[in-house]
Amino acid sequence: MSENEIKKIELPSITTVRDLAIKLDTSPIDIIKILMANGVMANINQQIDFDTAAVVSAEMGLEASLEIPEVNEIGEVPLWRKLIEDEDPENLIIRPPVVTILGLLVCG
């Protein structure tokens, strides 16, 4: 890689300062200093959006692009469906719903 080429990095849409420091291979303190210089007060565990992370990356000499997550064609199955998928429908029984009412109890 020649010296005038800009290194590229993929970043998620939301990341923490700590994770950004790991991806950029630098100290979280350096990231916080750059954020403070740009008027953003953030601690090490604070989440920052892609645009803010891209500005920090650019100041460190890296070109950031948005990481596109892989999309599962079927979609994610909720945990409760995974738990009941092996159940035999003949063993299921109908039960009345549980109703909860929140409010103020007035005794008169």
PDB file of N, CA and C in Angstrom:
ATOM      1  N   MET A   1       0.845  -1.173   0.000  1.00  0.00           N
ATOM      2  CA  MET A   1       0.000   0.000   0.000  1.00  0.00           C
ATOM      3  C   MET A   1       0.889   1.233   0.000  1.00  0.00           C
ATOM      4  N   SER A   2       0.635   2.158  -0.906  1.00  0.00           N
ATOM      5  CA  SER A   2       1.450   3.363  -0.968  1.00  0.00           C
ATOM      6  C   SER A   2       1.041   4.328   0.138  1.00  0.00           C
ATOM      7  N   GLU A   3       1.878   5.319   0.387  1.00  0.00           N
ATOM      8  CA  GLU A   3       1.641   6.214   1.506  1.00  0.00           C
ATOM      9  C   GLU A   3       0.471   7.160   1.272  1.00  0.00           C
ATOM     10  N   ASN A   4       0.092   7.443   0.018  1.00  0.00           N
ATOM     11  CA  ASN A   4      -1.004   8.365  -0.227  1.00  0.00           C
ATOM     12  C   ASN A   4      -2.358   7.666  -0.305  1.00  0.00           C
ATOM     13  N   GLU A   5      -2.392   6.365  -0.193  1.00  0.00           N
ATOM     14  CA  GLU A   5      -3.662   5.646  -0.169  1.00  0.00           C
ATOM     15  C   GLU A   5      -4.296   5.764   1.211  1.00  0.00           C
ATOM     16  N   ILE A   6      -5.606   5.936   1.236  1.00  0.00           N
ATOM     17  CA  ILE A   6      -6.335   6.048   2.497  1.00  0.00           C
ATOM     18  C   ILE A   6      -6.859   4.669   2.872  1.00  0.00           C
ATOM     19  N   LYS A   7      -6.591   4.278   4.108  1.00  0.00           N
ATOM     20  CA  LYS A   7      -7.073   2.987   4.592  1.00  0.00           C
ATOM     21  C   LYS A   7      -8.578   3.087   4.835  1.00  0.00           C
ATOM     22  N   LYS A   8      -9.314   2.062   4.435  1.00  0.00           N
ATOM     23  CA  LYS A   8     -10.766   2.054   4.575  1.00  0.00           C
ATOM     24  C   LYS A   8     -11.162   1.133   5.723  1.00  0.00           C
ATOM     25  N   ILE A   9     -12.249   1.501   6.380  1.00  0.00           N
ATOM     26  CA  ILE A   9     -12.752   0.715   7.502  1.00  0.00           C
ATOM     27  C   ILE A   9     -14.275   0.725   7.461  1.00  0.00           C
ATOM     28  N   GLU A  10     -14.887  -0.412   7.832  1.00  0.00           N
ATOM     29  CA  GLU A  10     -16.347  -0.500   7.897  1.00  0.00           C
ATOM     30  C   GLU A  10     -16.780  -0.358   9.343  1.00  0.00           C
ATOM     31  N   LEU A  11     -17.773   0.505   9.572  1.00  0.00           N
ATOM     32  CA  LEU A  11     -18.283   0.745  10.914  1.00  0.00           C
ATOM     33  C   LEU A  11     -19.788   0.499  10.935  1.00  0.00           C
ATOM     34  N   PRO A  12     -20.310   0.010  12.079  1.00  0.00           N
ATOM     35  CA  PRO A  12     -21.759  -0.184  12.198  1.00  0.00           C
ATOM     36  C   PRO A  12     -22.474   1.158  12.341  1.00  0.00           C
ATOM     37  N   SER A  13     -23.792   1.135  12.260  1.00  0.00           N
ATOM     38  CA  SER A  13     -24.560   2.383  12.344  1.00  0.00           C
ATOM     39  C   SER A  13     -24.472   3.008  13.734  1.00  0.00           C
ATOM     40  N   ILE A  14     -24.330   2.197  14.767  1.00  0.00           N
ATOM     41  CA  ILE A  14     -24.150   2.689  16.134  1.00  0.00           C
ATOM     42  C   ILE A  14     -23.048   1.877  16.778  1.00  0.00           C
ATOM     43  N   THR A  15     -22.125   2.562  17.448  1.00  0.00           N
ATOM     44  CA  THR A  15     -21.019   1.892  18.119  1.00  0.00           C
ATOM     45  C   THR A  15     -20.680   2.652  19.391  1.00  0.00           C
ATOM     46  N   THR A  16     -19.967   2.013  20.291  1.00  0.00           N
ATOM     47  CA  THR A  16     -19.515   2.698  21.493  1.00  0.00           C
ATOM     48  C   THR A  16     -18.121   3.262  21.240  1.00  0.00           C
ATOM     49  N   VAL A  17     -17.714   4.181  22.093  1.00  0.00           N
ATOM     50  CA  VAL A  17     -16.387   4.781  21.970  1.00  0.00           C
ATOM     51  C   VAL A  17     -15.321   3.702  22.114  1.00  0.00           C
ATOM     52  N   ARG A  18     -15.533   2.778  23.048  1.00  0.00           N
ATOM     53  CA  ARG A  18     -14.568   1.692  23.265  1.00  0.00           C
ATOM     54  C   ARG A  18     -14.437   0.812  22.015  1.00  0.00           C
ATOM     55  N   ASP A  19     -15.576   0.420  21.416  1.00  0.00           N
ATOM     56  CA  ASP A  19     -15.532  -0.425  20.227  1.00  0.00           C
ATOM     57  C   ASP A  19     -14.898   0.299  19.037  1.00  0.00           C
ATOM     58  N   LEU A  20     -15.162   1.602  18.945  1.00  0.00           N
ATOM     59  CA  LEU A  20     -14.546   2.381  17.868  1.00  0.00           C
ATOM     60  C   LEU A  20     -13.030   2.421  18.046  1.00  0.00           C
ATOM     61  N   ALA A  21     -12.584   2.584  19.285  1.00  0.00           N
ATOM     62  CA  ALA A  21     -11.137   2.600  19.551  1.00  0.00           C
ATOM     63  C   ALA A  21     -10.496   1.272  19.175  1.00  0.00           C
ATOM     64  N   ILE A  22     -11.191   0.180  19.457  1.00  0.00           N
ATOM     65  CA  ILE A  22     -10.667  -1.146  19.099  1.00  0.00           C
ATOM     66  C   ILE A  22     -10.576  -1.281  17.580  1.00  0.00           C
ATOM     67  N   LYS A  23     -11.639  -0.844  16.879  1.00  0.00           N
ATOM     68  CA  LYS A  23     -11.634  -0.955  15.415  1.00  0.00           C
ATOM     69  C   LYS A  23     -10.562  -0.071  14.783  1.00  0.00           C
ATOM     70  N   LEU A  24     -10.326   1.099  15.379  1.00  0.00           N
ATOM     71  CA  LEU A  24      -9.334   2.023  14.828  1.00  0.00           C
ATOM     72  C   LEU A  24      -7.935   1.752  15.360  1.00  0.00           C
ATOM     73  N   ASP A  25      -7.815   0.779  16.235  1.00  0.00           N
ATOM     74  CA  ASP A  25      -6.536   0.376  16.818  1.00  0.00           C
ATOM     75  C   ASP A  25      -5.844   1.561  17.504  1.00  0.00           C
ATOM     76  N   THR A  26      -6.591   2.195  18.392  1.00  0.00           N
ATOM     77  CA  THR A  26      -6.079   3.339  19.142  1.00  0.00           C
ATOM     78  C   THR A  26      -6.658   3.320  20.542  1.00  0.00           C
ATOM     79  N   SER A  27      -6.276   4.272  21.336  1.00  0.00           N
ATOM     80  CA  SER A  27      -6.746   4.375  22.711  1.00  0.00           C
ATOM     81  C   SER A  27      -8.112   5.067  22.751  1.00  0.00           C
ATOM     82  N   PRO A  28      -9.003   4.627  23.642  1.00  0.00           N
ATOM     83  CA  PRO A  28     -10.284   5.324  23.785  1.00  0.00           C
ATOM     84  C   PRO A  28     -10.099   6.793  24.191  1.00  0.00           C
ATOM     85  N   ILE A  29      -9.015   7.098  24.877  1.00  0.00           N
ATOM     86  CA  ILE A  29      -8.747   8.481  25.295  1.00  0.00           C
ATOM     87  C   ILE A  29      -8.515   9.354  24.066  1.00  0.00           C
ATOM     88  N   ASP A  30      -7.822   8.816  23.052  1.00  0.00           N
ATOM     89  CA  ASP A  30      -7.604   9.577  21.822  1.00  0.00           C
ATOM     90  C   ASP A  30      -8.931   9.862  21.120  1.00  0.00           C
ATOM     91  N   ILE A  31      -9.828   8.875  21.140  1.00  0.00           N
ATOM     92  CA  ILE A  31     -11.156   9.050  20.526  1.00  0.00           C
ATOM     93  C   ILE A  31     -11.924  10.131  21.275  1.00  0.00           C
ATOM     94  N   ILE A  32     -11.888  10.087  22.602  1.00  0.00           N
ATOM     95  CA  ILE A  32     -12.607  11.071  23.417  1.00  0.00           C
ATOM     96  C   ILE A  32     -12.042  12.470  23.176  1.00  0.00           C
ATOM     97  N   LYS A  33     -10.722  12.601  23.026  1.00  0.00           N
ATOM     98  CA  LYS A  33     -10.106  13.904  22.747  1.00  0.00           C
ATOM     99  C   LYS A  33     -10.605  14.465  21.423  1.00  0.00           C
ATOM    100  N   ILE A  34     -10.687  13.621  20.398  1.00  0.00           N
ATOM    101  CA  ILE A  34     -11.172  14.075  19.087  1.00  0.00           C
ATOM    102  C   ILE A  34     -12.640  14.468  19.180  1.00  0.00           C
ATOM    103  N   LEU A  35     -13.426  13.678  19.921  1.00  0.00           N
ATOM    104  CA  LEU A  35     -14.837  14.009  20.090  1.00  0.00           C
ATOM    105  C   LEU A  35     -14.995  15.352  20.808  1.00  0.00           C
ATOM    106  N   MET A  36     -14.209  15.565  21.865  1.00  0.00           N
ATOM    107  CA  MET A  36     -14.293  16.830  22.611  1.00  0.00           C
ATOM    108  C   MET A  36     -13.880  18.011  21.736  1.00  0.00           C
ATOM    109  N   ALA A  37     -12.887  17.819  20.889  1.00  0.00           N
ATOM    110  CA  ALA A  37     -12.468  18.885  19.985  1.00  0.00           C
ATOM    111  C   ALA A  37     -13.572  19.247  18.996  1.00  0.00           C
ATOM    112  N   ASN A  38     -14.459  18.294  18.720  1.00  0.00           N
ATOM    113  CA  ASN A  38     -15.585  18.530  17.809  1.00  0.00           C
ATOM    114  C   ASN A  38     -16.876  18.864  18.550  1.00  0.00           C
ATOM    115  N   GLY A  39     -16.783  19.102  19.856  1.00  0.00           N
ATOM    116  CA  GLY A  39     -17.953  19.525  20.630  1.00  0.00           C
ATOM    117  C   GLY A  39     -18.843  18.407  21.107  1.00  0.00           C
ATOM    118  N   VAL A  40     -18.362  17.182  21.106  1.00  0.00           N
ATOM    119  CA  VAL A  40     -19.165  16.048  21.566  1.00  0.00           C
ATOM    120  C   VAL A  40     -18.574  15.532  22.872  1.00  0.00           C
ATOM    121  N   MET A  41     -19.361  15.598  23.925  1.00  0.00           N
ATOM    122  CA  MET A  41     -18.924  15.072  25.216  1.00  0.00           C
ATOM    123  C   MET A  41     -19.409  13.630  25.313  1.00  0.00           C
ATOM    124  N   ALA A  42     -18.485  12.697  25.367  1.00  0.00           N
ATOM    125  CA  ALA A  42     -18.843  11.281  25.416  1.00  0.00           C
ATOM    126  C   ALA A  42     -17.870  10.551  26.324  1.00  0.00           C
ATOM    127  N   ASN A  43     -18.386   9.554  27.039  1.00  0.00           N
ATOM    128  CA  ASN A  43     -17.500   8.718  27.847  1.00  0.00           C
ATOM    129  C   ASN A  43     -17.210   7.430  27.079  1.00  0.00           C
ATOM    130  N   ILE A  44     -16.437   6.564  27.682  1.00  0.00           N
ATOM    131  CA  ILE A  44     -15.954   5.363  26.984  1.00  0.00           C
ATOM    132  C   ILE A  44     -17.084   4.393  26.625  1.00  0.00           C
ATOM    133  N   ASN A  45     -18.173   4.404  27.401  1.00  0.00           N
ATOM    134  CA  ASN A  45     -19.276   3.469  27.155  1.00  0.00           C
ATOM    135  C   ASN A  45     -20.415   4.084  26.350  1.00  0.00           C
ATOM    136  N   GLN A  46     -20.293   5.342  25.984  1.00  0.00           N
ATOM    137  CA  GLN A  46     -21.364   6.028  25.280  1.00  0.00           C
ATOM    138  C   GLN A  46     -21.452   5.574  23.829  1.00  0.00           C
ATOM    139  N   GLN A  47     -22.682   5.475  23.340  1.00  0.00           N
ATOM    140  CA  GLN A  47     -22.887   5.096  21.941  1.00  0.00           C
ATOM    141  C   GLN A  47     -22.825   6.345  21.068  1.00  0.00           C
ATOM    142  N   ILE A  48     -22.199   6.203  19.920  1.00  0.00           N
ATOM    143  CA  ILE A  48     -22.151   7.289  18.942  1.00  0.00           C
ATOM    144  C   ILE A  48     -22.641   6.754  17.607  1.00  0.00           C
ATOM    145  N   ASP A  49     -23.209   7.644  16.806  1.00  0.00           N
ATOM    146  CA  ASP A  49     -23.752   7.218  15.519  1.00  0.00           C
ATOM    147  C   ASP A  49     -22.644   7.121  14.469  1.00  0.00           C
ATOM    148  N   PHE A  50     -23.020   6.625  13.302  1.00  0.00           N
ATOM    149  CA  PHE A  50     -22.036   6.399  12.239  1.00  0.00           C
ATOM    150  C   PHE A  50     -21.384   7.697  11.784  1.00  0.00           C
ATOM    151  N   ASP A  51     -22.175   8.770  11.643  1.00  0.00           N
ATOM    152  CA  ASP A  51     -21.626  10.026  11.152  1.00  0.00           C
ATOM    153  C   ASP A  51     -20.541  10.559  12.084  1.00  0.00           C
ATOM    154  N   THR A  52     -20.775  10.485  13.389  1.00  0.00           N
ATOM    155  CA  THR A  52     -19.777  10.933  14.358  1.00  0.00           C
ATOM    156  C   THR A  52     -18.533  10.056  14.296  1.00  0.00           C
ATOM    157  N   ALA A  53     -18.746   8.743  14.201  1.00  0.00           N
ATOM    158  CA  ALA A  53     -17.614   7.817  14.111  1.00  0.00           C
ATOM    159  C   ALA A  53     -16.828   8.044  12.814  1.00  0.00           C
ATOM    160  N   ALA A  54     -17.521   8.412  11.742  1.00  0.00           N
ATOM    161  CA  ALA A  54     -16.849   8.665  10.467  1.00  0.00           C
ATOM    162  C   ALA A  54     -15.977   9.917  10.553  1.00  0.00           C
ATOM    163  N   VAL A  55     -16.443  10.935  11.282  1.00  0.00           N
ATOM    164  CA  VAL A  55     -15.649  12.151  11.462  1.00  0.00           C
ATOM    165  C   VAL A  55     -14.376  11.830  12.240  1.00  0.00           C
ATOM    166  N   VAL A  56     -14.523  11.034  13.310  1.00  0.00           N
ATOM    167  CA  VAL A  56     -13.357  10.634  14.105  1.00  0.00           C
ATOM    168  C   VAL A  56     -12.390   9.828  13.242  1.00  0.00           C
ATOM    169  N   SER A  57     -12.915   8.912  12.453  1.00  0.00           N
ATOM    170  CA  SER A  57     -12.080   8.090  11.573  1.00  0.00           C
ATOM    171  C   SER A  57     -11.329   8.952  10.565  1.00  0.00           C
ATOM    172  N   ALA A  58     -12.030   9.942  10.007  1.00  0.00           N
ATOM    173  CA  ALA A  58     -11.398  10.823   9.024  1.00  0.00           C
ATOM    174  C   ALA A  58     -10.257  11.621   9.651  1.00  0.00           C
ATOM    175  N   GLU A  59     -10.443  12.048  10.896  1.00  0.00           N
ATOM    176  CA  GLU A  59      -9.377  12.796  11.573  1.00  0.00           C
ATOM    177  C   GLU A  59      -8.178  11.909  11.885  1.00  0.00           C
ATOM    178  N   MET A  60      -8.399  10.601  11.918  1.00  0.00           N
ATOM    179  CA  MET A  60      -7.296   9.670  12.161  1.00  0.00           C
ATOM    180  C   MET A  60      -6.720   9.137  10.853  1.00  0.00           C
ATOM    181  N   GLY A  61      -7.207   9.653   9.722  1.00  0.00           N
ATOM    182  CA  GLY A  61      -6.665   9.279   8.426  1.00  0.00           C
ATOM    183  C   GLY A  61      -7.278   8.029   7.823  1.00  0.00           C
ATOM    184  N   LEU A  62      -8.481   7.680   8.258  1.00  0.00           N
ATOM    185  CA  LEU A  62      -9.163   6.502   7.732  1.00  0.00           C
ATOM    186  C   LEU A  62     -10.467   6.917   7.062  1.00  0.00           C
ATOM    187  N   GLU A  63     -10.845   6.193   6.032  1.00  0.00           N
ATOM    188  CA  GLU A  63     -12.115   6.446   5.358  1.00  0.00           C
ATOM    189  C   GLU A  63     -13.127   5.413   5.838  1.00  0.00           C
ATOM    190  N   ALA A  64     -14.215   5.889   6.438  1.00  0.00           N
ATOM    191  CA  ALA A  64     -15.223   4.992   7.008  1.00  0.00           C
ATOM    192  C   ALA A  64     -16.361   4.776   6.023  1.00  0.00           C
ATOM    193  N   SER A  65     -16.854   3.538   5.985  1.00  0.00           N
ATOM    194  CA  SER A  65     -18.049   3.215   5.218  1.00  0.00           C
ATOM    195  C   SER A  65     -19.004   2.467   6.133  1.00  0.00           C
ATOM    196  N   LEU A  66     -20.271   2.557   5.821  1.00  0.00           N
ATOM    197  CA  LEU A  66     -21.296   1.932   6.658  1.00  0.00           C
ATOM    198  C   LEU A  66     -21.296   0.432   6.466  1.00  0.00           C
ATOM    199  N   GLU A  67     -21.233  -0.284   7.577  1.00  0.00           N
ATOM    200  CA  GLU A  67     -21.258  -1.744   7.568  1.00  0.00           C
ATOM    201  C   GLU A  67     -22.691  -2.194   7.319  1.00  0.00           C
ATOM    202  N   ILE A  68     -22.891  -3.014   6.319  1.00  0.00           N
ATOM    203  CA  ILE A  68     -24.225  -3.503   5.987  1.00  0.00           C
ATOM    204  C   ILE A  68     -24.372  -4.906   6.568  1.00  0.00           C
ATOM    205  N   PRO A  69     -25.279  -5.063   7.542  1.00  0.00           N
ATOM    206  CA  PRO A  69     -25.444  -6.386   8.152  1.00  0.00           C
ATOM    207  C   PRO A  69     -26.073  -7.371   7.167  1.00  0.00           C
ATOM    208  N   GLU A  70     -25.704  -8.633   7.323  1.00  0.00           N
ATOM    209  CA  GLU A  70     -26.283  -9.661   6.461  1.00  0.00           C
ATOM    210  C   GLU A  70     -27.748  -9.864   6.832  1.00  0.00           C
ATOM    211  N   VAL A  71     -28.585  -9.979   5.814  1.00  0.00           N
ATOM    212  CA  VAL A  71     -30.009 -10.151   6.040  1.00  0.00           C
ATOM    213  C   VAL A  71     -30.365 -11.603   5.805  1.00  0.00           C
ATOM    214  N   ASN A  72     -30.995 -12.202   6.793  1.00  0.00           N
ATOM    215  CA  ASN A  72     -31.445 -13.578   6.682  1.00  0.00           C
ATOM    216  C   ASN A  72     -32.759 -13.578   5.901  1.00  0.00           C
ATOM    217  N   GLU A  73     -32.871 -14.395   4.875  1.00  0.00           N
ATOM    218  CA  GLU A  73     -34.064 -14.387   4.026  1.00  0.00           C
ATOM    219  C   GLU A  73     -35.324 -14.741   4.800  1.00  0.00           C
ATOM    220  N   ILE A  74     -35.220 -15.677   5.704  1.00  0.00           N
ATOM    221  CA  ILE A  74     -36.389 -16.119   6.458  1.00  0.00           C
ATOM    222  C   ILE A  74     -36.739 -15.116   7.537  1.00  0.00           C
ATOM    223  N   GLY A  75     -35.778 -14.459   8.094  1.00  0.00           N
ATOM    224  CA  GLY A  75     -36.002 -13.553   9.211  1.00  0.00           C
ATOM    225  C   GLY A  75     -35.692 -14.289  10.503  1.00  0.00           C
ATOM    226  N   GLU A  76     -35.518 -13.532  11.537  1.00  0.00           N
ATOM    227  CA  GLU A  76     -35.178 -14.137  12.815  1.00  0.00           C
ATOM    228  C   GLU A  76     -36.431 -14.654  13.501  1.00  0.00           C
ATOM    229  N   VAL A  77     -36.350 -15.864  13.988  1.00  0.00           N
ATOM    230  CA  VAL A  77     -37.480 -16.496  14.670  1.00  0.00           C
ATOM    231  C   VAL A  77     -37.393 -16.130  16.149  1.00  0.00           C
ATOM    232  N   PRO A  78     -38.488 -15.622  16.736  1.00  0.00           N
ATOM    233  CA  PRO A  78     -38.460 -15.281  18.160  1.00  0.00           C
ATOM    234  C   PRO A  78     -38.163 -16.514  19.018  1.00  0.00           C
ATOM    235  N   LEU A  79     -37.550 -16.272  20.179  1.00  0.00           N
ATOM    236  CA  LEU A  79     -37.156 -17.352  21.068  1.00  0.00           C
ATOM    237  C   LEU A  79     -38.354 -18.193  21.506  1.00  0.00           C
ATOM    238  N   TRP A  80     -39.488 -17.552  21.788  1.00  0.00           N
ATOM    239  CA  TRP A  80     -40.643 -18.319  22.255  1.00  0.00           C
ATOM    240  C   TRP A  80     -41.147 -19.278  21.186  1.00  0.00           C
ATOM    241  N   ARG A  81     -41.012 -18.918  19.912  1.00  0.00           N
ATOM    242  CA  ARG A  81     -41.420 -19.849  18.845  1.00  0.00           C
ATOM    243  C   ARG A  81     -40.459 -21.024  18.753  1.00  0.00           C
ATOM    244  N   LYS A  82     -39.163 -20.768  18.973  1.00  0.00           N
ATOM    245  CA  LYS A  82     -38.189 -21.848  18.957  1.00  0.00           C
ATOM    246  C   LYS A  82     -38.457 -22.835  20.086  1.00  0.00           C
ATOM    247  N   LEU A  83     -38.886 -22.317  21.237  1.00  0.00           N
ATOM    248  CA  LEU A  83     -39.141 -23.177  22.392  1.00  0.00           C
ATOM    249  C   LEU A  83     -40.359 -24.077  22.198  1.00  0.00           C
ATOM    250  N   ILE A  84     -41.351 -23.585  21.473  1.00  0.00           N
ATOM    251  CA  ILE A  84     -42.582 -24.373  21.338  1.00  0.00           C
ATOM    252  C   ILE A  84     -42.701 -25.106  20.010  1.00  0.00           C
ATOM    253  N   GLU A  85     -41.720 -24.992  19.123  1.00  0.00           N
ATOM    254  CA  GLU A  85     -41.853 -25.599  17.812  1.00  0.00           C
ATOM    255  C   GLU A  85     -41.911 -27.131  17.853  1.00  0.00           C
ATOM    256  N   ASP A  86     -41.349 -27.757  18.889  1.00  0.00           N
ATOM    257  CA  ASP A  86     -41.352 -29.220  18.985  1.00  0.00           C
ATOM    258  C   ASP A  86     -42.546 -29.760  19.774  1.00  0.00           C
ATOM    259  N   GLU A  87     -43.391 -28.880  20.265  1.00  0.00           N
ATOM    260  CA  GLU A  87     -44.547 -29.310  21.056  1.00  0.00           C
ATOM    261  C   GLU A  87     -45.588 -29.997  20.163  1.00  0.00           C
ATOM    262  N   ASP A  88     -46.218 -31.026  20.712  1.00  0.00           N
ATOM    263  CA  ASP A  88     -47.302 -31.710  20.018  1.00  0.00           C
ATOM    264  C   ASP A  88     -48.594 -30.927  20.261  1.00  0.00           C
ATOM    265  N   PRO A  89     -49.289 -30.477  19.215  1.00  0.00           N
ATOM    266  CA  PRO A  89     -50.517 -29.688  19.397  1.00  0.00           C
ATOM    267  C   PRO A  89     -51.596 -30.424  20.185  1.00  0.00           C
ATOM    268  N   GLU A  90     -51.585 -31.741  20.183  1.00  0.00           N
ATOM    269  CA  GLU A  90     -52.596 -32.499  20.929  1.00  0.00           C
ATOM    270  C   GLU A  90     -52.394 -32.387  22.439  1.00  0.00           C
ATOM    271  N   ASN A  91     -51.178 -32.079  22.878  1.00  0.00           N
ATOM    272  CA  ASN A  91     -50.901 -31.966  24.308  1.00  0.00           C
ATOM    273  C   ASN A  91     -51.191 -30.577  24.864  1.00  0.00           C
ATOM    274  N   LEU A  92     -51.509 -29.625  24.001  1.00  0.00           N
ATOM    275  CA  LEU A  92     -51.764 -28.262  24.449  1.00  0.00           C
ATOM    276  C   LEU A  92     -53.179 -28.134  24.981  1.00  0.00           C
ATOM    277  N   ILE A  93     -53.346 -27.315  26.019  1.00  0.00           N
ATOM    278  CA  ILE A  93     -54.678 -27.081  26.581  1.00  0.00           C
ATOM    279  C   ILE A  93     -54.991 -25.593  26.508  1.00  0.00           C
ATOM    280  N   ILE A  94     -56.271 -25.289  26.394  1.00  0.00           N
ATOM    281  CA  ILE A  94     -56.704 -23.902  26.329  1.00  0.00           C
ATOM    282  C   ILE A  94     -56.851 -23.389  27.756  1.00  0.00           C
ATOM    283  N   ARG A  95     -56.252 -22.226  28.022  1.00  0.00           N
ATOM    284  CA  ARG A  95     -56.327 -21.619  29.344  1.00  0.00           C
ATOM    285  C   ARG A  95     -56.882 -20.215  29.211  1.00  0.00           C
ATOM    286  N   PRO A  96     -57.540 -19.722  30.254  1.00  0.00           N
ATOM    287  CA  PRO A  96     -58.023 -18.334  30.195  1.00  0.00           C
ATOM    288  C   PRO A  96     -56.830 -17.371  30.273  1.00  0.00           C
ATOM    289  N   PRO A  97     -56.970 -16.196  29.702  1.00  0.00           N
ATOM    290  CA  PRO A  97     -55.874 -15.229  29.739  1.00  0.00           C
ATOM    291  C   PRO A  97     -55.667 -14.666  31.146  1.00  0.00           C
ATOM    292  N   VAL A  98     -54.492 -14.205  31.410  1.00  0.00           N
ATOM    293  CA  VAL A  98     -54.183 -13.540  32.667  1.00  0.00           C
ATOM    294  C   VAL A  98     -54.345 -12.047  32.436  1.00  0.00           C
ATOM    295  N   VAL A  99     -55.202 -11.401  33.226  1.00  0.00           N
ATOM    296  CA  VAL A  99     -55.473  -9.980  33.073  1.00  0.00           C
ATOM    297  C   VAL A  99     -54.991  -9.269  34.332  1.00  0.00           C
ATOM    298  N   THR A 100     -54.215  -8.233  34.132  1.00  0.00           N
ATOM    299  CA  THR A 100     -53.710  -7.443  35.242  1.00  0.00           C
ATOM    300  C   THR A 100     -54.157  -6.014  35.054  1.00  0.00           C
ATOM    301  N   ILE A 101     -54.679  -5.431  36.125  1.00  0.00           N
ATOM    302  CA  ILE A 101     -55.127  -4.046  36.066  1.00  0.00           C
ATOM    303  C   ILE A 101     -54.296  -3.240  37.062  1.00  0.00           C
ATOM    304  N   LEU A 102     -53.652  -2.216  36.560  1.00  0.00           N
ATOM    305  CA  LEU A 102     -52.861  -1.341  37.415  1.00  0.00           C
ATOM    306  C   LEU A 102     -53.672  -0.081  37.691  1.00  0.00           C
ATOM    307  N   GLY A 103     -53.661   0.328  38.917  1.00  0.00           N
ATOM    308  CA  GLY A 103     -54.396   1.552  39.242  1.00  0.00           C
ATOM    309  C   GLY A 103     -54.349   1.834  40.725  1.00  0.00           C
ATOM    310  N   LEU A 104     -55.142   2.779  41.117  1.00  0.00           N
ATOM    311  CA  LEU A 104     -55.182   3.233  42.496  1.00  0.00           C
ATOM    312  C   LEU A 104     -56.314   2.527  43.218  1.00  0.00           C
ATOM    313  N   LEU A 105     -56.015   1.970  44.367  1.00  0.00           N
ATOM    314  CA  LEU A 105     -57.024   1.304  45.176  1.00  0.00           C
ATOM    315  C   LEU A 105     -57.556   2.312  46.172  1.00  0.00           C
ATOM    316  N   VAL A 106     -58.850   2.576  46.095  1.00  0.00           N
ATOM    317  CA  VAL A 106     -59.462   3.554  46.992  1.00  0.00           C
ATOM    318  C   VAL A 106     -60.360   2.809  47.960  1.00  0.00           C
ATOM    319  N   CYS A 107     -60.077   2.951  49.234  1.00  0.00           N
ATOM    320  CA  CYS A 107     -60.915   2.340  50.272  1.00  0.00           C
ATOM    321  C   CYS A 107     -61.742   3.443  50.903  1.00  0.00           C
ATOM    322  N   GLY A 108     -63.025   3.233  50.987  1.00  0.00           N
ATOM    323  CA  GLY A 108     -63.843   4.320  51.486  1.00  0.00           C
ATOM    324  C   GLY A 108     -64.558   4.048  52.689  1.00  0.00           C
TER     325      GLY A 108
END
